[in-house]
Amino acid sequence: MSVQEYLDKYMLSRKIEDAVNAAVRSKTSDPVLFISNHMKKAVPSVITKVKARQILDSRGIPTVEVDLFTNKGMFRASVPSGNSTGMYEAFELRDGDKGTYLGHAVTKAVRNINEKISEALVGMDPTVQRQIDQALTDLDKTEKKSELGANAVLAVSIAACKAGAAEKEVPLYKHIADVSGKSKANAILPVPAFTVIRGGKLSGNNLPIKDIIILPTGAGRFEEALQMGSETYHHLKVVITEKYGVLGCNVGEDGGFTPNISSFKEGLDIVQEAIGRTGYNDRIKIGIDVAATDFCIGTKYDLEFKSPNKSGQNFKSGEDMIQMYKELCIDYPIAYIEDPFDKEDWEHSKHFCSLGLCQVVGDDLLMSNPKRIERAICESACNSLLLKINQIGTVTEAIDVVKMAKEANWGVVVSHRCGETDDSFIADLAVALGAGQIKAGAPCKGERLAKYNQLLRIEEELGDQAVYAGEDWRPTS
């Protein structure tokens, strides 16, 4: 579009004259600023440019960052990534050239944005998120976004969402709530699920499960919950130093400590001791992310899969695992168990969920995939969705799977990934969609704290309207 065509299309001559007249009537002391602001509101904003680049995530591995430009300015988004990707989630496009970033470079995804996506989106209204996301989906044409790359698509979708909020002059969480069909944001601040001990296949200890988590459900506000989590984390550091030495305070990718422990109970005991030292006791619940797929062999679960001195005697059946979880829920204040079984072990997942012992969260079981979620709802295989937005690919698709979960009276846990950036988008998403919980790692490391600190700002902005989810991890509003 030429300059003259643009002037004619938006009738700028008339609008400039109106702005000047309005400035005269207002007797403003700064007519230039008044006219500028008047014109910003008079001319509808459109996407003018989309520019992507390769940056590094919190692990030092490449990821995609996007700058999206409108008449209002520039809006930036970057996407997270996981250590592994499942067959049921959207496709993360990487170059595969082992000579560059060990095959992890994302220059193909960046090029797709700069050459294909940019051309398709320039001229679109940034406030119409569903139309933008549909344009992205139509441009890719594959079920898993494997042509453009889900990492490319999601970065643009988030950047456009931020631009839409700016155009409407509302907070990001309010705009997301509008996109989801709500007249106002839920004003529900999620319970933070803090990782405090890290185990699993990528840690240096022998703990088979991936994470031990604390949830300050007894806090009155998110601000207090963050304080409780931070204080417990620092008390735990002292406990670990006393029992295992300072080397036990090394941390994993998301900030959880990695002391040399080998059993569920050993880890849970030191976490309970740390909670006891804070004096919060019954106000903090405990969760475990088992990630059982990582140590499932056939139909058995090898709890010694990391041990250098394996006895070969610690293989457990699905029934054995259920009995173990029952005992843990009796002995400890466990309110949250994530992926207690293999991602294809639907029968034991259903049986365990039916017992009603705790919140049963589906991560590997679901992979934020609508078809998997629908099956889990029908079969009552879990009662909470772990939402990882990069597993699905666009903001509106994430909104839609949350609606599915809430209609089934499930909880929703908005989650980070191990490879994170300083983008705090998921904090606004959690508030906008009324998620009861957010899992963003330990209360340390900048890329994790970016999410928690943004929730502090949102709670402050909402003031008396802010409601902390607390014990109600399945808010229905």
mmCIF file of C-alpha atoms in Angstrom, residues 287-421:
data_model
loop_
_atom_site.group_PDB
_atom_site.id
_atom_site.type_symbol
_atom_site.label_atom_id
_atom_site.label_comp_id
_atom_site.label_asym_id
_atom_site.label_seq_id
_atom_site.Cartn_x
_atom_site.Cartn_y
_atom_site.Cartn_z
ATOM 1 C CA GLY A 287 3.451 -32.388 45.618
ATOM 2 C CA ILE A 288 5.501 -34.828 43.553
ATOM 3 C CA ASP A 289 6.111 -34.892 39.828
ATOM 4 C CA VAL A 290 6.819 -38.573 39.317
ATOM 5 C CA ALA A 291 7.385 -38.498 35.526
ATOM 6 C CA ALA A 292 6.886 -42.269 35.646
ATOM 7 C CA THR A 293 7.265 -42.651 31.879
ATOM 8 C CA ASP A 294 11.005 -42.109 32.361
ATOM 9 C CA PHE A 295 11.420 -45.327 34.364
ATOM 10 C CA CYS A 296 8.667 -47.525 32.968
ATOM 11 C CA ILE A 297 9.953 -50.711 31.372
ATOM 12 C CA GLY A 298 7.139 -52.584 29.679
ATOM 13 C CA THR A 299 4.497 -52.844 32.396
ATOM 14 C CA LYS A 300 6.910 -52.446 35.325
ATOM 15 C CA TYR A 301 8.403 -49.389 37.022
ATOM 16 C CA ASP A 302 12.129 -49.434 37.877
ATOM 17 C CA LEU A 303 12.657 -47.195 40.912
ATOM 18 C CA GLU A 304 16.382 -47.980 40.814
ATOM 19 C CA PHE A 305 16.902 -46.941 37.207
ATOM 20 C CA LYS A 306 19.503 -44.334 38.249
ATOM 21 C CA SER A 307 21.304 -46.366 40.892
ATOM 22 C CA PRO A 308 24.824 -47.597 40.061
ATOM 23 C CA ASN A 309 24.274 -50.545 42.426
ATOM 24 C CA LYS A 310 20.936 -51.801 41.171
ATOM 25 C CA SER A 311 19.577 -54.754 43.084
ATOM 26 C CA GLY A 312 17.194 -55.702 40.340
ATOM 27 C CA GLN A 313 14.583 -56.210 43.045
ATOM 28 C CA ASN A 314 12.871 -52.821 42.995
ATOM 29 C CA PHE A 315 10.637 -53.254 39.954
ATOM 30 C CA LYS A 316 7.065 -52.365 40.812
ATOM 31 C CA SER A 317 3.816 -53.185 39.076
ATOM 32 C CA GLY A 318 1.125 -50.603 38.552
ATOM 33 C CA GLU A 319 -0.699 -52.015 41.602
ATOM 34 C CA ASP A 320 2.490 -51.713 43.662
ATOM 35 C CA MET A 321 2.817 -48.063 42.622
ATOM 36 C CA ILE A 322 -0.776 -47.362 43.679
ATOM 37 C CA GLN A 323 -0.112 -48.914 47.085
ATOM 38 C CA MET A 324 3.041 -46.832 47.454
ATOM 39 C CA TYR A 325 1.153 -43.620 46.605
ATOM 40 C CA LYS A 326 -1.555 -44.525 49.139
ATOM 41 C CA GLU A 327 1.052 -44.870 51.869
ATOM 42 C CA LEU A 328 2.770 -41.607 50.907
ATOM 43 C CA CYS A 329 -0.550 -39.743 51.013
ATOM 44 C CA ILE A 330 -1.148 -41.095 54.528
ATOM 45 C CA ASP A 331 2.344 -40.296 55.825
ATOM 46 C CA TYR A 332 2.836 -36.878 54.209
ATOM 47 C CA PRO A 333 0.617 -33.874 53.352
ATOM 48 C CA ILE A 334 0.616 -34.732 49.655
ATOM 49 C CA ALA A 335 -1.989 -32.857 47.691
ATOM 50 C CA TYR A 336 -0.543 -33.137 44.158
ATOM 51 C CA ILE A 337 0.841 -36.058 42.146
ATOM 52 C CA GLU A 338 1.830 -35.491 38.530
ATOM 53 C CA ASP A 339 2.209 -38.337 36.024
ATOM 54 C CA PRO A 340 2.080 -41.193 38.559
ATOM 55 C CA PHE A 341 2.148 -43.728 35.708
ATOM 56 C CA ASP A 342 3.470 -44.159 32.182
ATOM 57 C CA LYS A 343 1.877 -42.000 29.502
ATOM 58 C CA GLU A 344 0.137 -45.041 28.020
ATOM 59 C CA ASP A 345 -0.828 -46.665 31.329
ATOM 60 C CA TRP A 346 -4.432 -45.494 31.239
ATOM 61 C CA GLU A 347 -5.834 -48.275 33.404
ATOM 62 C CA HIS A 348 -3.731 -47.582 36.484
ATOM 63 C CA SER A 349 -4.173 -43.831 36.009
ATOM 64 C CA LYS A 350 -7.964 -44.311 36.061
ATOM 65 C CA HIS A 351 -7.840 -46.580 39.103
ATOM 66 C CA PHE A 352 -5.631 -44.237 41.098
ATOM 67 C CA CYS A 353 -7.650 -41.133 40.186
ATOM 68 C CA SER A 354 -10.860 -42.871 41.272
ATOM 69 C CA LEU A 355 -9.486 -43.196 44.804
ATOM 70 C CA GLY A 356 -9.752 -39.429 45.313
ATOM 71 C CA LEU A 357 -6.570 -39.266 47.406
ATOM 72 C CA CYS A 358 -5.165 -36.100 45.860
ATOM 73 C CA GLN A 359 -4.970 -33.946 42.763
ATOM 74 C CA VAL A 360 -3.820 -36.144 39.861
ATOM 75 C CA VAL A 361 -2.137 -34.021 37.207
ATOM 76 C CA GLY A 362 -1.698 -35.141 33.614
ATOM 77 C CA ASP A 363 1.453 -34.004 31.833
ATOM 78 C CA ASP A 364 3.006 -36.771 29.720
ATOM 79 C CA LEU A 365 -0.410 -38.439 29.793
ATOM 80 C CA LEU A 366 -2.022 -35.444 28.066
ATOM 81 C CA MET A 367 0.742 -33.351 26.422
ATOM 82 C CA SER A 368 -1.804 -30.508 26.174
ATOM 83 C CA ASN A 369 -3.270 -32.423 23.231
ATOM 84 C CA PRO A 370 -7.058 -31.956 22.792
ATOM 85 C CA LYS A 371 -7.616 -35.573 21.750
ATOM 86 C CA ARG A 372 -5.684 -36.910 24.732
ATOM 87 C CA ILE A 373 -7.503 -34.528 27.068
ATOM 88 C CA GLU A 374 -10.878 -35.604 25.687
ATOM 89 C CA ARG A 375 -10.010 -39.270 26.258
ATOM 90 C CA ALA A 376 -8.780 -38.583 29.802
ATOM 91 C CA ILE A 377 -11.989 -36.716 30.591
ATOM 92 C CA CYS A 378 -14.132 -39.569 29.269
ATOM 93 C CA GLU A 379 -12.140 -42.178 31.188
ATOM 94 C CA SER A 380 -11.538 -40.095 34.356
ATOM 95 C CA ALA A 381 -7.819 -40.781 34.073
ATOM 96 C CA CYS A 382 -6.812 -37.621 35.951
ATOM 97 C CA ASN A 383 -8.450 -34.514 37.345
ATOM 98 C CA SER A 384 -6.063 -31.733 36.381
ATOM 99 C CA LEU A 385 -4.428 -30.473 33.188
ATOM 100 C CA LEU A 386 -0.792 -29.404 33.092
ATOM 101 C CA LEU A 387 -0.848 -26.767 30.366
ATOM 102 C CA LYS A 388 2.381 -26.215 28.428
ATOM 103 C CA ILE A 389 1.573 -23.710 25.741
ATOM 104 C CA ASN A 390 4.419 -24.732 23.438
ATOM 105 C CA GLN A 391 2.907 -28.221 23.239
ATOM 106 C CA ILE A 392 -0.126 -26.850 21.439
ATOM 107 C CA GLY A 393 1.135 -23.863 19.468
ATOM 108 C CA THR A 394 -1.184 -20.841 19.675
ATOM 109 C CA VAL A 395 -2.792 -18.734 22.392
ATOM 110 C CA THR A 396 -6.352 -19.525 21.329
ATOM 111 C CA GLU A 397 -5.734 -23.270 21.168
ATOM 112 C CA ALA A 398 -4.392 -23.067 24.734
ATOM 113 C CA ILE A 399 -7.537 -21.196 25.769
ATOM 114 C CA ASP A 400 -9.706 -23.872 24.170
ATOM 115 C CA VAL A 401 -8.095 -26.824 25.970
ATOM 116 C CA VAL A 402 -8.422 -24.971 29.282
ATOM 117 C CA LYS A 403 -12.142 -24.592 28.545
ATOM 118 C CA MET A 404 -12.338 -28.363 27.980
ATOM 119 C CA ALA A 405 -10.673 -29.006 31.317
ATOM 120 C CA LYS A 406 -12.838 -26.571 33.252
ATOM 121 C CA GLU A 407 -16.047 -27.912 31.740
ATOM 122 C CA ALA A 408 -15.012 -31.304 33.116
ATOM 123 C CA ASN A 409 -14.467 -29.721 36.566
ATOM 124 C CA TRP A 410 -10.736 -30.309 36.284
ATOM 125 C CA GLY A 411 -8.023 -28.137 37.733
ATOM 126 C CA VAL A 412 -5.542 -26.338 35.504
ATOM 127 C CA VAL A 413 -1.830 -25.959 36.211
ATOM 128 C CA VAL A 414 -0.155 -23.490 33.845
ATOM 129 C CA SER A 415 3.418 -24.685 33.457
ATOM 130 C CA HIS A 416 6.845 -23.453 32.455
ATOM 131 C CA ARG A 417 9.400 -25.615 30.627
ATOM 132 C CA CYS A 418 12.946 -26.559 31.581
ATOM 133 C CA GLY A 419 14.255 -24.315 28.801
ATOM 134 C CA GLU A 420 12.784 -20.926 29.738
ATOM 135 C CA THR A 421 13.179 -17.272 28.812
#
